PDB file of C-alpha atoms in Angstrom:
ATOM      1  CA  MET A1341      11.090   2.109 -51.475  1.00 49.00           C
ATOM      2  CA  ASN A1342       9.273   0.148 -54.141  1.00 47.00           C
ATOM      3  CA  GLN A1343       7.484  -2.647 -52.295  1.00 47.00           C
ATOM      4  CA  ASN A1344       7.135  -4.824 -55.519  1.00 47.00           C
ATOM      5  CA  CYS A1345      10.884  -4.449 -56.019  1.00 45.00           C
ATOM      6  CA  CYS A1346      11.430  -5.659 -52.417  1.00 44.00           C
ATOM      7  CA  LYS A1347       9.157  -8.648 -52.942  1.00 42.00           C
ATOM      8  CA  LYS A1348      10.896  -9.450 -56.079  1.00 42.00           C
ATOM      9  CA  GLY A1349      14.312  -9.413 -54.429  1.00 43.00           C
ATOM     10  CA  LEU A1350      13.083 -11.546 -51.590  1.00 41.00           C
ATOM     11  CA  THR A1351      11.597 -14.218 -53.737  1.00 42.00           C
ATOM     12  CA  GLY A1352      14.933 -15.532 -54.804  1.00 44.00           C
ATOM     13  CA  GLU A1353      16.073 -15.703 -51.164  1.00 42.00           C
ATOM     14  CA  VAL A1354      12.866 -17.480 -50.111  1.00 37.00           C
ATOM     15  CA  LYS A1355      13.279 -20.001 -52.834  1.00 36.00           C
ATOM     16  CA  ARG A1356      16.852 -20.629 -51.994  1.00 38.00           C
ATOM     17  CA  LEU A1357      16.028 -21.061 -48.286  1.00 35.00           C
ATOM     18  CA  ALA A1358      13.227 -23.372 -49.204  1.00 32.00           C
ATOM     19  CA  ILE A1359      15.728 -25.524 -51.129  1.00 32.00           C
ATOM     20  CA  ALA A1360      18.115 -25.384 -48.213  1.00 34.00           C
ATOM     21  CA  SER A1361      15.432 -26.496 -45.905  1.00 31.00           C
ATOM     22  CA  LEU A1362      14.869 -29.640 -48.050  1.00 31.00           C
ATOM     23  CA  LEU A1363      18.458 -30.582 -47.652  1.00 34.00           C
ATOM     24  CA  SER A1364      18.720 -33.880 -45.894  1.00 33.00           C
ATOM     25  CA  LEU A1365      21.368 -36.425 -45.141  1.00 36.00           C
ATOM     26  CA  VAL A1366      20.649 -40.035 -44.376  1.00 34.00           C
ATOM     27  CA  ILE A1367      23.361 -42.447 -43.596  1.00 33.00           C
ATOM     28  CA  GLY A1368      22.574 -46.122 -43.363  1.00 31.00           C
ATOM     29  CA  LEU A1369      25.167 -48.485 -42.122  1.00 31.00           C
ATOM     30  CA  ASN A1370      24.317 -52.042 -42.987  1.00 28.00           C
ATOM     31  CA  ALA A1371      27.235 -54.260 -41.981  1.00 29.00           C
ATOM     32  CA  GLY A1372      27.784 -57.947 -42.314  1.00 28.00           C
ATOM     33  CA  HIS A1373      30.818 -60.138 -41.574  1.00 28.00           C
ATOM     34  CA  ASN A1374      32.464 -59.074 -44.773  1.00 28.00           C
ATOM     35  CA  SER A1375      31.356 -55.579 -45.766  1.00 28.00           C
ATOM     36  CA  THR A1376      29.882 -52.184 -44.752  1.00 27.00           C
ATOM     37  CA  ALA A1377      27.629 -50.211 -46.958  1.00 27.00           C
ATOM     38  CA  ALA A1378      26.434 -46.687 -46.536  1.00 29.00           C
ATOM     39  CA  ILE A1379      23.939 -44.732 -48.634  1.00 27.00           C
ATOM     40  CA  VAL A1380      24.167 -40.944 -48.445  1.00 28.00           C
ATOM     41  CA  ARG A1381      21.193 -38.976 -49.656  1.00 28.00           C
ATOM     42  CA  LEU A1382      21.482 -35.157 -49.780  1.00 29.00           C
ATOM     43  CA  SER A1383      18.354 -33.945 -51.436  1.00 29.00           C
ATOM     44  CA  PRO A1384      15.436 -35.151 -53.720  1.00 32.00           C
ATOM     45  CA  ASN A1385      17.494 -33.910 -56.683  1.00 34.00           C
ATOM     46  CA  ILE A1386      20.822 -35.588 -55.864  1.00 29.00           C
ATOM     47  CA  GLN A1387      21.389 -39.220 -56.795  1.00 30.00           C
ATOM     48  CA  PRO A1388      22.313 -41.400 -53.665  1.00 28.00           C
ATOM     49  CA  VAL A1389      26.009 -41.952 -53.280  1.00 27.00           C
ATOM     50  CA  GLN A1390      26.875 -45.448 -52.107  1.00 29.00           C
ATOM     51  CA  VAL A1391      30.178 -45.924 -50.356  1.00 29.00           C
ATOM     52  CA  LYS A1392      31.531 -49.391 -49.560  1.00 33.00           C
ATOM     53  CA  SER A1393      34.421 -50.572 -47.450  1.00 32.00           C
ATOM     54  CA  ASN A1394      35.545 -53.855 -45.963  1.00 33.00           C
ATOM     55  CA  PHE A1395      35.429 -53.934 -42.239  1.00 36.00           C
ATOM     56  CA  ASN A1396      33.334 -55.926 -39.782  1.00 36.00           C
ATOM     57  CA  LEU A1397      31.314 -53.053 -38.213  1.00 37.00           C
ATOM     58  CA  PRO A1398      27.983 -53.551 -36.388  1.00 37.00           C
ATOM     59  CA  ALA A1399      24.973 -52.199 -38.199  1.00 35.00           C
ATOM     60  CA  CYS A1400      23.407 -48.927 -37.171  1.00 37.00           C
ATOM     61  CA  ARG A1401      21.680 -46.012 -38.901  1.00 39.00           C
ATOM     62  CA  THR A1402      22.333 -42.355 -38.233  1.00 40.00           C
ATOM     63  CA  GLU A1403      20.224 -39.612 -39.950  1.00 41.00           C
ATOM     64  CA  ALA A1404      21.410 -36.106 -40.160  1.00 40.00           C
ATOM     65  CA  LYS A1405      19.547 -33.197 -41.555  1.00 38.00           C
ATOM     66  CA  PRO A1406      21.553 -29.915 -41.783  1.00 36.00           C
ATOM     67  CA  TYR A1407      19.489 -26.825 -41.883  1.00 32.00           C
ATOM     68  CA  TRP A1408      19.878 -23.147 -40.995  1.00 34.00           C
ATOM     69  CA  VAL A1409      17.601 -21.039 -38.775  1.00 31.00           C
ATOM     70  CA  ASN A1410      17.193 -17.318 -38.091  1.00 30.00           C
ATOM     71  CA  ASN A1411      15.441 -17.435 -34.842  1.00 30.00           C
ATOM     72  CA  ILE A1412      17.763 -18.977 -32.201  1.00 32.00           C
ATOM     73  CA  THR A1413      18.654 -16.783 -29.293  1.00 32.00           C
ATOM     74  CA  ASN A1414      20.907 -16.788 -26.318  1.00 33.00           C
ATOM     75  CA  PHE A1415      24.002 -17.853 -28.310  1.00 36.00           C
ATOM     76  CA  THR A1416      27.341 -16.541 -27.365  1.00 39.00           C
ATOM     77  CA  ALA A1417      30.127 -16.160 -29.900  1.00 42.00           C
ATOM     78  CA  LEU A1418      33.789 -16.437 -29.218  1.00 52.00           C
ATOM     79  CA  ASP A1419      34.141 -12.743 -30.031  1.00 58.00           C
ATOM     80  CA  SER A1420      31.099 -11.019 -28.481  1.00 61.00           C
ATOM     81  CA  THR A1421      31.720  -7.834 -30.624  1.00 71.00           C
ATOM     82  CA  GLU A1422      31.494  -9.761 -33.832  1.00 79.00           C
ATOM     83  CA  LYS A1423      27.959  -9.911 -35.495  1.00 90.00           C
ATOM     84  CA  ILE A1424      26.676 -13.336 -36.102  1.00 93.00           C
ATOM     85  CA  PHE A1425      24.320 -13.824 -38.970  1.00 92.00           C
ATOM     86  CA  THR A1426      21.540 -16.220 -39.214  1.00 87.00           C
ATOM     87  CA  PHE A1427      20.420 -15.117 -42.748  1.00 89.00           C
ATOM     88  CA  VAL A1428      22.844 -14.638 -45.478  1.00 90.00           C
ATOM     89  CA  GLU A1429      23.182 -14.598 -49.257  1.00 93.00           C
ATOM     90  CA  GLN A1430      25.532 -17.591 -49.268  1.00 92.00           C
ATOM     91  CA  MET A1431      25.659 -20.290 -46.613  1.00 92.00           C
ATOM     92  CA  PRO A1432      28.984 -21.658 -45.227  1.00 94.00           C
ATOM     93  CA  VAL A1433      30.196 -24.632 -47.321  1.00 92.00           C
ATOM     94  CA  PHE A1434      32.005 -27.770 -46.150  1.00 91.00           C
ATOM     95  CA  PRO A1435      35.140 -28.379 -48.177  1.00 90.00           C
ATOM     96  CA  GLY A1436      34.098 -30.268 -51.298  1.00 86.00           C
ATOM     97  CA  GLY A1437      30.370 -29.354 -50.686  1.00 86.00           C
ATOM     98  CA  GLU A1438      27.371 -31.397 -49.391  1.00 82.00           C
ATOM     99  CA  VAL A1439      28.481 -34.827 -50.761  1.00 82.00           C
ATOM    100  CA  ALA A1440      31.910 -34.441 -49.121  1.00 84.00           C
ATOM    101  CA  GLN A1441      30.256 -33.513 -45.851  1.00 79.00           C
ATOM    102  CA  GLY A1442      28.033 -36.587 -46.026  1.00 78.00           C
ATOM    103  CA  LYS A1443      31.138 -38.812 -46.637  1.00 79.00           C
ATOM    104  CA  PHE A1444      32.905 -37.204 -43.823  1.00 82.00           C
ATOM    105  CA  ILE A1445      30.111 -37.906 -41.356  1.00 77.00           C
ATOM    106  CA  LYS A1446      29.686 -41.429 -42.583  1.00 73.00           C
ATOM    107  CA  MET A1447      33.441 -42.071 -42.141  1.00 75.00           C
ATOM    108  CA  ASN A1448      33.695 -40.615 -38.708  1.00 79.00           C
ATOM    109  CA  LEU A1449      30.360 -40.916 -36.814  1.00 80.00           C
ATOM    110  CA  ARG A1450      30.060 -43.911 -34.547  1.00 80.00           C
ATOM    111  CA  TYR A1451      27.098 -45.002 -32.400  1.00 82.00           C
ATOM    112  CA  PRO A1452      28.541 -44.871 -28.906  1.00 83.00           C
ATOM    113  CA  VAL A1453      28.765 -48.384 -27.542  1.00 77.00           C
ATOM    114  CA  GLU A1454      27.226 -47.637 -24.172  1.00 78.00           C
ATOM    115  CA  ALA A1455      24.277 -45.877 -25.778  1.00 82.00           C
ATOM    116  CA  MET A1456      23.836 -48.825 -28.214  1.00 78.00           C
ATOM    117  CA  LYS A1457      23.928 -51.327 -25.319  1.00 72.00           C
ATOM    118  CA  ALA A1458      21.304 -49.243 -23.497  1.00 77.00           C
ATOM    119  CA  GLY A1459      19.219 -48.791 -26.625  1.00 78.00           C
ATOM    120  CA  VAL A1460      19.383 -45.021 -26.509  1.00 86.00           C
ATOM    121  CA  THR A1461      18.066 -43.232 -29.589  1.00 86.00           C
ATOM    122  CA  GLY A1462      16.853 -39.817 -30.442  1.00 88.00           C
ATOM    123  CA  LEU A1463      17.648 -36.448 -32.128  1.00 88.00           C
ATOM    124  CA  VAL A1464      20.570 -34.356 -30.941  1.00 90.00           C
ATOM    125  CA  VAL A1465      20.625 -30.840 -32.183  1.00 90.00           C
ATOM    126  CA  ALA A1466      23.959 -29.017 -32.121  1.00 92.00           C
ATOM    127  CA  GLN A1467      24.764 -25.432 -32.872  1.00 92.00           C
ATOM    128  CA  PHE A1468      28.080 -23.762 -33.778  1.00 94.00           C
ATOM    129  CA  VAL A1469      29.520 -20.739 -35.297  1.00 95.00           C
ATOM    130  CA  VAL A1470      31.444 -20.728 -38.548  1.00 95.00           C
ATOM    131  CA  ASN A1471      33.432 -17.469 -38.314  1.00 95.00           C
ATOM    132  CA  LYS A1472      34.553 -15.259 -41.188  1.00 94.00           C
ATOM    133  CA  LYS A1473      37.713 -17.384 -41.604  1.00 94.00           C
ATOM    134  CA  GLY A1474      35.593 -20.519 -41.796  1.00 95.00           C
ATOM    135  CA  LYS A1475      36.733 -21.829 -38.429  1.00 95.00           C
ATOM    136  CA  ILE A1476      34.226 -23.554 -36.069  1.00 95.00           C
ATOM    137  CA  HIS A1477      33.626 -22.012 -32.579  1.00 93.00           C
ATOM    138  CA  ASP A1478      31.221 -22.232 -29.706  1.00 93.00           C
ATOM    139  CA  ILE A1479      29.743 -25.759 -30.215  1.00 94.00           C
ATOM    140  CA  THR A1480      26.535 -25.990 -28.105  1.00 94.00           C
ATOM    141  CA  ILE A1481      23.939 -28.777 -27.743  1.00 94.00           C
ATOM    142  CA  VAL A1482      20.548 -27.095 -28.043  1.00 93.00           C
ATOM    143  CA  LYS A1483      18.606 -30.315 -27.933  1.00 92.00           C
ATOM    144  CA  SER A1484      19.959 -33.200 -25.730  1.00 92.00           C
ATOM    145  CA  VAL A1485      19.402 -36.951 -25.746  1.00 92.00           C
ATOM    146  CA  SER A1486      22.206 -38.382 -23.555  1.00 92.00           C
ATOM    147  CA  PRO A1487      25.750 -37.532 -22.558  1.00 92.00           C
ATOM    148  CA  GLU A1488      27.086 -40.162 -24.880  1.00 90.00           C
ATOM    149  CA  LEU A1489      25.107 -39.154 -28.015  1.00 92.00           C
ATOM    150  CA  ASN A1490      25.694 -35.525 -27.319  1.00 93.00           C
ATOM    151  CA  GLY A1491      29.347 -36.187 -26.945  1.00 92.00           C
ATOM    152  CA  GLU A1492      29.555 -38.078 -30.224  1.00 91.00           C
ATOM    153  CA  VAL A1493      27.942 -35.135 -32.056  1.00 92.00           C
ATOM    154  CA  ILE A1494      30.300 -32.662 -30.492  1.00 94.00           C
ATOM    155  CA  ARG A1495      33.279 -34.978 -31.302  1.00 91.00           C
ATOM    156  CA  ILE A1496      32.404 -35.183 -34.966  1.00 90.00           C
ATOM    157  CA  ILE A1497      31.936 -31.374 -35.237  1.00 93.00           C
ATOM    158  CA  ARG A1498      35.367 -30.830 -33.664  1.00 91.00           C
ATOM    159  CA  LEU A1499      36.916 -33.121 -36.272  1.00 89.00           C
ATOM    160  CA  MET A1500      35.403 -31.070 -39.175  1.00 91.00           C
ATOM    161  CA  PRO A1501      37.914 -29.015 -41.270  1.00 91.00           C
ATOM    162  CA  ASP A1502      37.451 -25.252 -41.822  1.00 94.00           C
ATOM    163  CA  PHE A1503      34.445 -24.261 -43.931  1.00 95.00           C
ATOM    164  CA  GLU A1504      34.203 -21.791 -46.693  1.00 95.00           C
ATOM    165  CA  PRO A1505      32.704 -18.890 -44.723  1.00 96.00           C
ATOM    166  CA  ALA A1506      29.194 -17.457 -45.229  1.00 95.00           C
ATOM    167  CA  LEU A1507      28.993 -14.356 -47.542  1.00 95.00           C
ATOM    168  CA  GLN A1508      26.879 -11.313 -47.190  1.00 94.00           C
ATOM    169  CA  SER A1509      27.172  -8.502 -49.648  1.00 94.00           C
ATOM    170  CA  GLY A1510      30.175 -10.324 -51.122  1.00 94.00           C
ATOM    171  CA  LYS A1511      32.075 -10.246 -47.790  1.00 95.00           C
ATOM    172  CA  PRO A1512      32.808 -13.179 -45.357  1.00 96.00           C
ATOM    173  CA  VAL A1513      30.757 -13.039 -42.127  1.00 95.00           C
ATOM    174  CA  SER A1514      30.164 -15.264 -39.140  1.00 95.00           C
ATOM    175  CA  PHE A1515      27.238 -17.575 -39.307  1.00 95.00           C
ATOM    176  CA  ARG A1516      25.278 -19.646 -36.778  1.00 93.00           C
ATOM    177  CA  TYR A1517      24.997 -23.144 -38.123  1.00 92.00           C
ATOM    178  CA  THR A1518      22.526 -25.716 -36.765  1.00 88.00           C
ATOM    179  CA  LEU A1519      23.124 -29.461 -37.214  1.00 87.00           C
ATOM    180  CA  PRO A1520      20.592 -32.058 -36.062  1.00 85.00           C
ATOM    181  CA  VAL A1521      21.813 -35.637 -35.924  1.00 84.00           C
ATOM    182  CA  ARG A1522      19.272 -38.470 -35.288  1.00 82.00           C
ATOM    183  CA  PHE A1523      20.476 -41.741 -33.804  1.00 84.00           C
ATOM    184  CA  SER A1524      18.300 -44.692 -34.349  1.00 79.00           C
ATOM    185  CA  LEU A1525      18.589 -48.455 -33.797  1.00 71.00           C
ATOM    186  CA  SER A1526      16.417 -51.542 -34.391  1.00 57.00           C
ATOM    187  CA  SER A1527      16.843 -55.038 -33.086  1.00 45.00           C
ATOM    188  CA  SER A1528      18.131 -56.166 -36.513  1.00 43.00           C
ATOM    189  CA  ASP A1529      20.826 -53.493 -36.342  1.00 48.00           C
ATOM    190  CA  LEU A1530      22.493 -55.507 -33.651  1.00 45.00           C
ATOM    191  CA  SER A1531      22.283 -59.010 -35.303  1.00 43.00           C
ATOM    192  CA  ASP A1532      25.933 -59.074 -36.300  1.00 51.00           C
ATOM    193  CA  VAL A1533      27.413 -57.806 -33.015  1.00 54.00           C
ATOM    194  CA  PRO A1534      28.567 -60.571 -30.709  1.00 55.00           C
ATOM    195  CA  LEU A1535      26.326 -60.743 -27.620  1.00 50.00           C
ATOM    196  CA  ASP A1536      29.386 -60.645 -25.346  1.00 54.00           C
ATOM    197  CA  THR A1537      30.566 -57.472 -27.022  1.00 56.00           C
ATOM    198  CA  LEU A1538      27.261 -55.662 -26.159  1.00 54.00           C
ATOM    199  CA  LYS A1539      27.108 -56.921 -22.585  1.00 57.00           C
ATOM    200  CA  SER A1540      30.669 -57.041 -21.597  1.00 66.00           C
ATOM    201  CA  ARG A1541      32.605 -54.322 -19.727  1.00 77.00           C
ATOM    202  CA  ILE A1542      35.071 -52.516 -21.922  1.00 84.00           C
ATOM    203  CA  PHE A1543      38.562 -52.348 -20.608  1.00 88.00           C
ATOM    204  CA  SER A1544      41.157 -49.702 -21.533  1.00 87.00           C
ATOM    205  CA  GLN A1545      43.754 -51.572 -19.378  1.00 89.00           C
ATOM    206  CA  ALA A1546      44.333 -55.208 -18.893  1.00 91.00           C
ATOM    207  CA  GLU A1547      46.828 -57.657 -17.644  1.00 93.00           C
ATOM    208  CA  ASN A1548      47.455 -58.831 -21.149  1.00 94.00           C
ATOM    209  CA  PRO A1549      46.335 -56.208 -23.815  1.00 94.00           C
ATOM    210  CA  PRO A1550      45.271 -57.334 -27.214  1.00 96.00           C
ATOM    211  CA  GLN A1551      48.150 -58.205 -29.592  1.00 96.00           C
ATOM    212  CA  PHE A1552      48.539 -57.927 -33.310  1.00 97.00           C
ATOM    213  CA  PRO A1553      49.573 -61.287 -34.899  1.00 95.00           C
ATOM    214  CA  GLY A1554      53.282 -61.444 -34.455  1.00 95.00           C
ATOM    215  CA  GLY A1555      53.486 -58.783 -31.857  1.00 94.00           C
ATOM    216  CA  GLU A1556      54.251 -55.036 -31.844  1.00 93.00           C
ATOM    217  CA  SER A1557      57.048 -55.170 -34.334  1.00 94.00           C
ATOM    218  CA  ALA A1558      54.835 -57.001 -36.799  1.00 96.00           C
ATOM    219  CA  LEU A1559      52.176 -54.369 -36.333  1.00 95.00           C
ATOM    220  CA  GLN A1560      54.707 -51.666 -37.138  1.00 93.00           C
ATOM    221  CA  ASP A1561      55.867 -53.504 -40.245  1.00 95.00           C
ATOM    222  CA  PHE A1562      52.207 -53.909 -41.353  1.00 95.00           C
ATOM    223  CA  MET A1563      51.563 -50.189 -40.995  1.00 94.00           C
ATOM    224  CA  ARG A1564      54.747 -49.259 -42.902  1.00 92.00           C
ATOM    225  CA  LYS A1565      53.758 -51.543 -45.835  1.00 93.00           C
ATOM    226  CA  LYS A1566      50.016 -50.662 -45.841  1.00 93.00           C
ATOM    227  CA  LEU A1567      50.028 -46.928 -45.081  1.00 92.00           C
ATOM    228  CA  SER A1568      49.810 -44.710 -48.147  1.00 91.00           C
ATOM    229  CA  TYR A1569      50.603 -41.056 -47.717  1.00 91.00           C
ATOM    230  CA  PRO A1570      47.823 -39.310 -49.773  1.00 89.00           C
ATOM    231  CA  LYS A1571      49.342 -37.260 -52.644  1.00 88.00           C
ATOM    232  CA  GLU A1572      46.937 -34.392 -51.928  1.00 85.00           C
ATOM    233  CA  ALA A1573      48.263 -34.112 -48.412  1.00 86.00           C
ATOM    234  CA  LYS A1574      51.867 -34.347 -49.545  1.00 87.00           C
ATOM    235  CA  ARG A1575      51.413 -31.544 -52.137  1.00 87.00           C
ATOM    236  CA  SER A1576      49.768 -29.451 -49.414  1.00 87.00           C
ATOM    237  CA  LYS A1577      52.563 -30.302 -46.875  1.00 89.00           C
ATOM    238  CA  ILE A1578      50.042 -31.650 -44.530  1.00 89.00           C
ATOM    239  CA  GLU A1579      51.479 -33.923 -41.805  1.00 91.00           C
ATOM    240  CA  GLY A1580      50.799 -34.926 -38.160  1.00 92.00           C
ATOM    241  CA  LEU A1581      49.476 -37.581 -35.847  1.00 94.00           C
ATOM    242  CA  VAL A1582      46.051 -39.140 -36.379  1.00 94.00           C
ATOM    243  CA  VAL A1583      44.728 -41.223 -33.432  1.00 94.00           C
ATOM    244  CA  VAL A1584      42.134 -43.904 -34.048  1.00 93.00           C
ATOM    245  CA  GLN A1585      40.390 -45.970 -31.407  1.00 91.00           C
ATOM    246  CA  PHE A1586      38.522 -49.347 -31.907  1.00 90.00           C
ATOM    247  CA  LEU A1587      37.311 -52.165 -29.865  1.00 89.00           C
ATOM    248  CA  VAL A1588      38.901 -55.645 -29.849  1.00 92.00           C
ATOM    249  CA  ASP A1589      36.202 -58.093 -28.797  1.00 90.00           C
ATOM    250  CA  THR A1590      36.719 -61.419 -26.941  1.00 90.00           C
ATOM    251  CA  ASN A1591      37.222 -63.184 -30.227  1.00 90.00           C
ATOM    252  CA  GLY A1592      39.939 -60.683 -31.403  1.00 92.00           C
ATOM    253  CA  LYS A1593      37.585 -59.046 -33.959  1.00 90.00           C
ATOM    254  CA  LEU A1594      37.714 -55.181 -34.517  1.00 90.00           C
ATOM    255  CA  PHE A1595      34.662 -53.022 -34.024  1.00 85.00           C
ATOM    256  CA  TYR A1596      33.708 -49.321 -33.844  1.00 82.00           C
ATOM    257  CA  PRO A1597      36.779 -47.496 -35.228  1.00 87.00           C
ATOM    258  CA  LYS A1598      36.686 -43.799 -34.786  1.00 86.00           C
ATOM    259  CA  VAL A1599      39.137 -40.922 -35.053  1.00 88.00           C
ATOM    260  CA  THR A1600      39.819 -39.403 -31.770  1.00 88.00           C
ATOM    261  CA  LYS A1601      42.608 -36.975 -32.892  1.00 89.00           C
ATOM    262  CA  SER A1602      42.254 -35.469 -36.266  1.00 88.00           C
ATOM    263  CA  VAL A1603      44.744 -33.811 -38.494  1.00 88.00           C
ATOM    264  CA  ASN A1604      42.983 -33.425 -41.793  1.00 86.00           C
ATOM    265  CA  PRO A1605      40.098 -35.234 -43.534  1.00 86.00           C
ATOM    266  CA  VAL A1606      42.364 -36.769 -46.116  1.00 88.00           C
ATOM    267  CA  LEU A1607      44.799 -38.128 -43.500  1.00 91.00           C
ATOM    268  CA  ASP A1608      41.972 -39.192 -41.188  1.00 90.00           C
ATOM    269  CA  ALA A1609      40.434 -41.201 -44.006  1.00 89.00           C
ATOM    270  CA  GLU A1610      43.793 -42.941 -44.706  1.00 92.00           C
ATOM    271  CA  ALA A1611      44.215 -43.852 -41.031  1.00 93.00           C
ATOM    272  CA  MET A1612      40.750 -45.350 -40.966  1.00 91.00           C
ATOM    273  CA  ARG A1613      41.397 -47.273 -44.196  1.00 92.00           C
ATOM    274  CA  LEU A1614      44.530 -48.751 -42.483  1.00 93.00           C
ATOM    275  CA  VAL A1615      42.611 -49.717 -39.367  1.00 93.00           C
ATOM    276  CA  LYS A1616      39.889 -51.372 -41.530  1.00 91.00           C
ATOM    277  CA  SER A1617      42.574 -53.487 -43.136  1.00 93.00           C
ATOM    278  CA  LEU A1618      43.992 -54.879 -39.807  1.00 95.00           C
ATOM    279  CA  PRO A1619      43.493 -58.608 -39.321  1.00 95.00           C
ATOM    280  CA  PRO A1620      41.991 -60.024 -36.038  1.00 95.00           C
ATOM    281  CA  PHE A1621      44.107 -59.558 -32.871  1.00 97.00           C
ATOM    282  CA  THR A1622      44.763 -61.989 -30.023  1.00 96.00           C
ATOM    283  CA  PRO A1623      42.064 -60.700 -27.551  1.00 95.00           C
ATOM    284  CA  ALA A1624      42.966 -59.037 -24.243  1.00 95.00           C
ATOM    285  CA  ARG A1625      42.798 -61.139 -21.116  1.00 94.00           C
ATOM    286  CA  GLN A1626      42.032 -60.169 -17.462  1.00 90.00           C
ATOM    287  CA  ASN A1627      42.111 -62.677 -14.754  1.00 90.00           C
ATOM    288  CA  ASN A1628      42.962 -65.200 -17.487  1.00 92.00           C
ATOM    289  CA  GLN A1629      39.654 -64.416 -19.290  1.00 91.00           C
ATOM    290  CA  PRO A1630      39.205 -62.827 -22.607  1.00 92.00           C
ATOM    291  CA  VAL A1631      37.749 -59.242 -22.412  1.00 90.00           C
ATOM    292  CA  VAL A1632      36.598 -56.563 -24.626  1.00 90.00           C
ATOM    293  CA  PHE A1633      39.300 -53.882 -24.981  1.00 92.00           C
ATOM    294  CA  ARG A1634      39.428 -50.202 -26.256  1.00 91.00           C
ATOM    295  CA  TYR A1635      42.596 -50.087 -28.372  1.00 94.00           C
ATOM    296  CA  THR A1636      44.220 -46.762 -29.330  1.00 94.00           C
ATOM    297  CA  LEU A1637      46.402 -46.670 -32.425  1.00 95.00           C
ATOM    298  CA  PRO A1638      48.431 -43.585 -33.340  1.00 94.00           C
ATOM    299  CA  VAL A1639      49.238 -43.187 -36.950  1.00 94.00           C
ATOM    300  CA  ARG A1640      51.881 -40.643 -37.810  1.00 92.00           C
ATOM    301  CA  PHE A1641      52.187 -39.087 -41.220  1.00 92.00           C
ATOM    302  CA  ASP A1642      55.704 -37.430 -41.858  1.00 86.00           C
ATOM    303  CA  ARG A1643      56.560 -36.097 -45.290  1.00 75.00           C
TER     304      ARG A1643
END
């Protein structure tokens, strides 16, 4: 075989992998009492995308740098007979591409409360297989920080929709994907979080749970009026139950919303938008004292 020809053929692959290795995602959440801002940076050649929403979230910063490797061993696929590639002509693609992936992570990733209270930071590296149908299997933590941070990375991966599969010689193949996620905090990140929220026990049951203004019927009326079934989901006949959890602090303010049961990124985003529009609740009470409460809100989408 002509060695020069070989070198020429590999040059394009090397350049492509070099570009892939530069891919980076930085999400900065900078929240105040009235707004949340996130800047998503995906490579030196892509302009930052700024996403804004109105919700009183505590500030934190999460950095994630997706990359692909070809030297990880001891990984077991769901189908042990199926070859798993670590070097391919075309990488798996998140629906909508890299920018959409960045927005998805920004929307759904939440710094675990217990980890934030304990000041736990660090780099979690997860690994999973995107099979030839684009489905995610075999999620593994290959670099651990803490059970809380590890669990949050696994949760966000499980929420991800199917990818466009990797291609080799024009055919879909299974690919081993590595996703590092860095969690970092500074003292200023916690400046907008009430001290009692950080220090208090979080209840999931209480003598008097938190209450939407006007009660349960008013909450249902609010949801019916505010919930908008995304046209894209209707056209695709996507329906189901999205479950969102958030904290209601001792003042009734809402913090840390996250999707705990996903249906589809479009429906998940609408459920999150609805939660972010909720007014303050009457706080939960235990032994006649206000307490921090983890509230679960199911949001059903029926065509």
